[in-house]
Amino acid sequence: MAGRAARDYNRAVSEGCTNCGNKGGCDSRKHGMFAAVDEALERLYPAHRWAERDEAAGFGAGVTTGEGEAIARTLASRLKTLALHRPGTADELCDYVYVLCVGRTPSLVERLHDAAPRVDDVEADGVIEELYLRVALSTVARFAGVQQVAMRAARADEAGGALVVSEETRGGVFDPILLPRFQKLVAVLAEHDIRHLDFGEIVDAPAGFDPGDYAERYGGAPAIANYLFFPQPSATITTTILT
């Protein structure tokens, strides 16, 4: 699913509906979302240039670590699954909550972040595949974005028998199997007064903004999501070797 179809699906999920033909409420919600995003970009980046953020404008304006941990606990209870809170890195403007949708515990995300005992249950020729909803909670605005994340692990002889874990993030949520949990997740965000941003609407560059040196560091132009959540492209694949 790509382009307009993907954006329509993301809008349907966030509204909790299955028919994007009912445009009245959706259009009203989108208008409010775009207005909130525009206000945040103006407040955080008055120079309209990538990486030139007003630090004072973002201080205390986003979702706190305590709130993120509370959201993870609520999601685990409501969705009856693992919901792991993970702080973002120094380069990121968000923390994360990984919600396990397909797979079992101890999960790969727990192993990646040392949140579970190491269990050697992957044979030399075996593979583990898991599917998550990853919630990015902005630390500079009360925004959240949700992406579909696939993780895959296998043993690699060339890595000395170590476990090689790949994490593939996508620019939104695309698999219908995720819809029920996505709907409940968005409802939890609303209860915490956090605005959910449709990822399909924040993967383009904001009009009138100078990308600075983003292309040199990451390639392409920074999307709205990169100004509000994290610098790396929304659709990425990372590989980690666990020894």
mmCIF file of C-alpha atoms in Angstrom:
data_model
loop_
_atom_site.group_PDB
_atom_site.id
_atom_site.type_symbol
_atom_site.label_atom_id
_atom_site.label_comp_id
_atom_site.label_asym_id
_atom_site.label_seq_id
_atom_site.Cartn_x
_atom_site.Cartn_y
_atom_site.Cartn_z
ATOM 1 C CA MET A 1 0.000 0.000 0.000
ATOM 2 C CA ALA A 2 1.507 3.347 -0.960
ATOM 3 C CA GLY A 3 0.824 7.018 -1.551
ATOM 4 C CA ARG A 4 -2.765 8.180 -1.191
ATOM 5 C CA ALA A 5 -4.018 4.705 -0.312
ATOM 6 C CA ALA A 6 -1.604 4.496 2.628
ATOM 7 C CA ARG A 7 -2.623 7.943 3.886
ATOM 8 C CA ASP A 8 -6.310 7.002 3.631
ATOM 9 C CA TYR A 9 -5.687 3.835 5.629
ATOM 10 C CA ASN A 10 -3.814 5.711 8.345
ATOM 11 C CA ARG A 11 -6.638 8.254 8.591
ATOM 12 C CA ALA A 12 -9.218 5.475 8.845
ATOM 13 C CA VAL A 13 -7.271 3.790 11.634
ATOM 14 C CA SER A 14 -6.798 6.968 13.658
ATOM 15 C CA GLU A 15 -10.494 7.780 13.419
ATOM 16 C CA GLY A 16 -11.493 4.263 14.398
ATOM 17 C CA CYS A 17 -13.509 3.827 11.219
ATOM 18 C CA THR A 18 -13.280 1.570 8.199
ATOM 19 C CA ASN A 19 -14.714 3.900 5.573
ATOM 20 C CA CYS A 20 -12.837 7.033 4.573
ATOM 21 C CA GLY A 21 -15.818 8.122 2.469
ATOM 22 C CA ASN A 22 -17.305 9.744 5.563
ATOM 23 C CA LYS A 23 -15.182 12.850 5.220
ATOM 24 C CA GLY A 24 -16.925 15.363 7.488
ATOM 25 C CA GLY A 25 -15.425 14.389 10.829
ATOM 26 C CA CYS A 26 -12.137 13.330 9.267
ATOM 27 C CA ASP A 27 -11.648 16.661 7.500
ATOM 28 C CA SER A 28 -12.404 18.554 10.708
ATOM 29 C CA ARG A 29 -9.900 16.463 12.665
ATOM 30 C CA LYS A 30 -7.255 16.884 9.960
ATOM 31 C CA HIS A 31 -7.715 20.660 9.998
ATOM 32 C CA GLY A 32 -7.063 20.721 13.738
ATOM 33 C CA MET A 33 -4.043 18.452 13.357
ATOM 34 C CA PHE A 34 -2.467 20.586 10.625
ATOM 35 C CA ALA A 35 -3.079 23.759 12.643
ATOM 36 C CA ALA A 36 -1.426 22.220 15.711
ATOM 37 C CA VAL A 37 1.568 21.056 13.657
ATOM 38 C CA ASP A 38 1.982 24.490 12.054
ATOM 39 C CA GLU A 39 1.877 26.176 15.458
ATOM 40 C CA ALA A 40 4.466 23.795 16.876
ATOM 41 C CA LEU A 41 6.842 24.245 13.937
ATOM 42 C CA GLU A 42 6.621 28.031 14.192
ATOM 43 C CA ARG A 43 7.230 27.913 17.943
ATOM 44 C CA LEU A 44 10.112 25.445 17.812
ATOM 45 C CA TYR A 45 11.811 26.624 14.605
ATOM 46 C CA PRO A 46 11.309 30.391 14.312
ATOM 47 C CA ALA A 47 14.175 30.573 11.793
ATOM 48 C CA HIS A 48 12.444 27.937 9.611
ATOM 49 C CA ARG A 49 15.710 26.000 9.365
ATOM 50 C CA TRP A 50 16.489 22.370 10.147
ATOM 51 C CA ALA A 51 18.394 21.804 13.406
ATOM 52 C CA GLU A 52 18.016 25.460 14.482
ATOM 53 C CA ARG A 53 15.493 24.771 17.202
ATOM 54 C CA ASP A 54 14.515 27.145 19.992
ATOM 55 C CA GLU A 55 15.484 24.959 22.961
ATOM 56 C CA ALA A 56 13.533 27.087 25.424
ATOM 57 C CA ALA A 57 10.350 26.751 23.351
ATOM 58 C CA GLY A 58 10.510 22.977 23.570
ATOM 59 C CA PHE A 59 11.521 22.693 27.222
ATOM 60 C CA GLY A 60 8.729 21.074 29.220
ATOM 61 C CA ALA A 61 6.317 21.303 26.274
ATOM 62 C CA GLY A 62 6.231 17.622 25.367
ATOM 63 C CA VAL A 63 5.455 14.245 26.856
ATOM 64 C CA THR A 64 7.508 13.487 29.975
ATOM 65 C CA THR A 65 9.287 10.242 30.755
ATOM 66 C CA GLY A 66 6.828 9.560 33.560
ATOM 67 C CA GLU A 67 3.872 10.006 31.211
ATOM 68 C CA GLY A 68 5.475 7.713 28.663
ATOM 69 C CA GLU A 69 5.972 5.004 31.266
ATOM 70 C CA ALA A 70 2.358 5.402 32.407
ATOM 71 C CA ILE A 71 1.131 5.117 28.809
ATOM 72 C CA ALA A 72 3.145 1.918 28.390
ATOM 73 C CA ARG A 73 1.542 0.436 31.509
ATOM 74 C CA THR A 74 -1.935 1.385 30.303
ATOM 75 C CA LEU A 75 -1.325 -0.067 26.848
ATOM 76 C CA ALA A 76 -0.029 -3.318 28.321
ATOM 77 C CA SER A 77 -3.180 -3.611 30.430
ATOM 78 C CA ARG A 78 -5.681 -2.584 27.753
ATOM 79 C CA LEU A 79 -4.122 -4.519 24.882
ATOM 80 C CA LYS A 80 -3.053 -7.558 26.934
ATOM 81 C CA THR A 81 0.434 -7.562 25.481
ATOM 82 C CA LEU A 82 3.949 -6.308 26.023
ATOM 83 C CA ALA A 83 4.334 -2.514 25.902
ATOM 84 C CA LEU A 84 7.937 -1.479 26.479
ATOM 85 C CA HIS A 85 8.918 2.144 27.137
ATOM 86 C CA ARG A 86 12.334 3.132 25.749
ATOM 87 C CA PRO A 87 13.972 6.550 26.115
ATOM 88 C CA GLY A 88 15.129 8.180 22.907
ATOM 89 C CA THR A 89 18.768 8.960 22.184
ATOM 90 C CA ALA A 90 20.433 12.349 22.613
ATOM 91 C CA ASP A 91 19.800 13.090 18.914
ATOM 92 C CA GLU A 92 16.090 12.293 19.108
ATOM 93 C CA LEU A 93 13.191 14.490 20.222
ATOM 94 C CA CYS A 94 11.050 11.640 21.474
ATOM 95 C CA ASP A 95 10.778 8.560 23.635
ATOM 96 C CA TYR A 96 9.197 5.341 22.385
ATOM 97 C CA VAL A 97 6.709 2.700 23.406
ATOM 98 C CA TYR A 98 6.942 -0.612 21.543
ATOM 99 C CA VAL A 99 3.662 -2.572 21.525
ATOM 100 C CA LEU A 100 4.097 -6.237 20.603
ATOM 101 C CA CYS A 101 1.383 -7.334 18.147
ATOM 102 C CA VAL A 102 2.759 -10.524 16.560
ATOM 103 C CA GLY A 103 5.299 -12.571 18.500
ATOM 104 C CA ARG A 104 5.960 -13.764 22.021
ATOM 105 C CA THR A 105 7.992 -12.874 25.071
ATOM 106 C CA PRO A 106 10.835 -12.615 25.790
ATOM 107 C CA SER A 107 10.649 -10.456 22.686
ATOM 108 C CA LEU A 108 13.384 -9.188 20.423
ATOM 109 C CA VAL A 109 12.824 -5.602 21.504
ATOM 110 C CA GLU A 110 13.362 -6.647 25.126
ATOM 111 C CA ARG A 111 16.616 -8.338 24.170
ATOM 112 C CA LEU A 112 17.779 -5.307 22.189
ATOM 113 C CA HIS A 113 17.274 -3.054 25.194
ATOM 114 C CA ASP A 114 18.330 -5.508 27.927
ATOM 115 C CA ALA A 115 14.813 -5.634 29.356
ATOM 116 C CA ALA A 116 14.659 -9.445 29.526
ATOM 117 C CA PRO A 117 17.040 -12.309 30.274
ATOM 118 C CA ARG A 118 18.950 -13.554 27.234
ATOM 119 C CA VAL A 119 17.378 -16.810 26.026
ATOM 120 C CA ASP A 120 19.139 -18.928 23.399
ATOM 121 C CA ASP A 121 16.047 -20.207 21.604
ATOM 122 C CA VAL A 122 17.102 -19.425 18.039
ATOM 123 C CA GLU A 123 18.703 -22.382 16.309
ATOM 124 C CA ALA A 124 21.465 -21.917 13.756
ATOM 125 C CA ASP A 125 18.988 -22.238 10.899
ATOM 126 C CA GLY A 126 15.999 -20.713 12.703
ATOM 127 C CA VAL A 127 14.340 -17.315 12.381
ATOM 128 C CA ILE A 128 12.208 -15.189 14.713
ATOM 129 C CA GLU A 129 9.857 -12.611 13.212
ATOM 130 C CA GLU A 130 7.827 -10.098 15.221
ATOM 131 C CA LEU A 131 5.526 -7.164 14.461
ATOM 132 C CA TYR A 132 5.060 -4.053 16.595
ATOM 133 C CA LEU A 133 3.301 -0.746 16.792
ATOM 134 C CA ARG A 134 5.942 1.796 17.780
ATOM 135 C CA VAL A 135 4.696 4.976 19.423
ATOM 136 C CA ALA A 136 6.969 8.018 19.230
ATOM 137 C CA LEU A 137 6.145 10.462 22.053
ATOM 138 C CA SER A 138 7.526 13.911 21.309
ATOM 139 C CA THR A 139 9.456 15.610 24.107
ATOM 140 C CA VAL A 140 9.001 19.081 22.547
ATOM 141 C CA ALA A 141 5.239 18.998 21.813
ATOM 142 C CA ARG A 142 2.281 16.946 22.992
ATOM 143 C CA PHE A 143 2.286 14.850 19.841
ATOM 144 C CA ALA A 144 2.539 11.137 19.159
ATOM 145 C CA GLY A 145 3.186 9.300 15.917
ATOM 146 C CA VAL A 146 2.663 5.563 15.392
ATOM 147 C CA GLN A 147 4.616 3.354 13.012
ATOM 148 C CA GLN A 148 4.591 -0.280 12.062
ATOM 149 C CA VAL A 149 7.865 -2.008 12.957
ATOM 150 C CA ALA A 150 8.995 -5.477 11.923
ATOM 151 C CA MET A 151 11.826 -7.272 13.710
ATOM 152 C CA ARG A 152 13.626 -10.346 12.468
ATOM 153 C CA ALA A 153 16.369 -12.371 14.135
ATOM 154 C CA ALA A 154 18.543 -15.232 12.950
ATOM 155 C CA ARG A 155 21.872 -16.829 13.802
ATOM 156 C CA ALA A 156 24.765 -15.904 11.534
ATOM 157 C CA ASP A 157 27.874 -18.063 11.183
ATOM 158 C CA GLU A 158 29.887 -15.095 9.954
ATOM 159 C CA ALA A 159 29.049 -13.279 13.203
ATOM 160 C CA GLY A 160 30.406 -16.122 15.303
ATOM 161 C CA GLY A 161 26.977 -17.591 15.949
ATOM 162 C CA ALA A 162 25.673 -14.308 17.315
ATOM 163 C CA LEU A 163 22.048 -13.282 16.984
ATOM 164 C CA VAL A 164 21.572 -10.771 14.154
ATOM 165 C CA VAL A 165 18.476 -8.622 14.684
ATOM 166 C CA SER A 166 17.058 -6.334 11.997
ATOM 167 C CA GLU A 167 14.495 -3.636 12.763
ATOM 168 C CA GLU A 168 12.474 -2.237 9.867
ATOM 169 C CA THR A 169 10.345 0.839 10.478
ATOM 170 C CA ARG A 170 7.757 1.995 7.969
ATOM 171 C CA GLY A 171 6.276 5.416 7.335
ATOM 172 C CA GLY A 172 2.991 4.650 9.059
ATOM 173 C CA VAL A 173 0.792 1.622 9.759
ATOM 174 C CA PHE A 174 -0.198 -0.531 6.811
ATOM 175 C CA ASP A 175 -1.178 -4.090 7.831
ATOM 176 C CA PRO A 176 -4.930 -4.484 8.567
ATOM 177 C CA ILE A 177 -4.106 -7.015 11.304
ATOM 178 C CA LEU A 178 -2.871 -4.078 13.385
ATOM 179 C CA LEU A 179 -6.102 -2.073 13.135
ATOM 180 C CA PRO A 180 -7.848 -3.204 16.365
ATOM 181 C CA ARG A 181 -4.840 -2.471 18.548
ATOM 182 C CA PHE A 182 -4.121 0.758 16.694
ATOM 183 C CA GLN A 183 -7.625 2.028 17.456
ATOM 184 C CA LYS A 184 -7.280 1.265 21.179
ATOM 185 C CA LEU A 185 -3.804 2.807 21.240
ATOM 186 C CA VAL A 186 -5.024 6.094 19.767
ATOM 187 C CA ALA A 187 -7.819 6.162 22.349
ATOM 188 C CA VAL A 188 -5.253 5.852 25.160
ATOM 189 C CA LEU A 189 -3.255 8.751 23.718
ATOM 190 C CA ALA A 190 -6.407 10.900 23.692
ATOM 191 C CA GLU A 191 -7.034 10.056 27.347
ATOM 192 C CA HIS A 192 -3.582 11.479 28.136
ATOM 193 C CA ASP A 193 -4.308 14.642 26.124
ATOM 194 C CA ILE A 194 -1.710 13.744 23.494
ATOM 195 C CA ARG A 195 -2.544 14.519 19.875
ATOM 196 C CA HIS A 196 -2.030 11.616 17.484
ATOM 197 C CA LEU A 197 -0.502 12.711 14.161
ATOM 198 C CA ASP A 198 -1.298 10.579 11.118
ATOM 199 C CA PHE A 199 2.133 9.490 9.969
ATOM 200 C CA GLY A 200 1.074 9.593 6.339
ATOM 201 C CA GLU A 201 0.576 13.343 6.744
ATOM 202 C CA ILE A 202 3.978 14.122 8.294
ATOM 203 C CA VAL A 203 6.370 12.304 5.957
ATOM 204 C CA ASP A 204 6.742 15.309 3.618
ATOM 205 C CA ALA A 205 8.955 18.346 4.143
ATOM 206 C CA PRO A 206 7.233 21.415 5.648
ATOM 207 C CA ALA A 207 6.715 24.175 3.096
ATOM 208 C CA GLY A 208 9.075 27.125 3.344
ATOM 209 C CA PHE A 209 11.639 25.467 5.627
ATOM 210 C CA ASP A 210 15.380 25.377 4.913
ATOM 211 C CA PRO A 211 16.693 21.774 5.151
ATOM 212 C CA GLY A 212 20.140 22.945 6.280
ATOM 213 C CA ASP A 213 22.677 20.112 6.217
ATOM 214 C CA TYR A 214 20.099 17.335 6.563
ATOM 215 C CA ALA A 215 20.851 15.878 3.120
ATOM 216 C CA GLU A 216 24.525 15.568 3.980
ATOM 217 C CA ARG A 217 23.722 13.689 7.181
ATOM 218 C CA TYR A 218 20.697 11.592 6.229
ATOM 219 C CA GLY A 219 19.937 12.105 2.538
ATOM 220 C CA GLY A 220 16.891 13.857 1.079
ATOM 221 C CA ALA A 221 14.980 16.599 2.857
ATOM 222 C CA PRO A 222 13.756 16.514 6.476
ATOM 223 C CA ALA A 223 10.086 15.628 6.857
ATOM 224 C CA ILE A 224 7.742 17.146 9.414
ATOM 225 C CA ALA A 225 8.292 14.031 11.529
ATOM 226 C CA ASN A 226 12.011 14.810 11.662
ATOM 227 C CA TYR A 227 11.341 18.236 13.173
ATOM 228 C CA LEU A 228 9.042 16.830 15.860
ATOM 229 C CA PHE A 229 10.244 13.305 16.697
ATOM 230 C CA PHE A 230 13.551 11.966 15.364
ATOM 231 C CA PRO A 231 16.147 12.927 12.734
ATOM 232 C CA GLN A 232 16.445 9.643 10.823
ATOM 233 C CA PRO A 233 14.151 8.888 7.851
ATOM 234 C CA SER A 234 10.813 7.375 8.839
ATOM 235 C CA ALA A 235 11.343 4.200 6.802
ATOM 236 C CA THR A 236 14.658 2.669 7.834
ATOM 237 C CA ILE A 237 16.287 -0.708 8.476
ATOM 238 C CA THR A 238 18.835 -1.077 11.257
ATOM 239 C CA THR A 239 20.847 -4.181 12.139
ATOM 240 C CA THR A 240 22.189 -5.110 15.579
ATOM 241 C CA ILE A 241 24.412 -8.052 16.491
ATOM 242 C CA LEU A 242 23.761 -9.567 19.922
ATOM 243 C CA THR A 243 26.663 -11.650 21.165
#
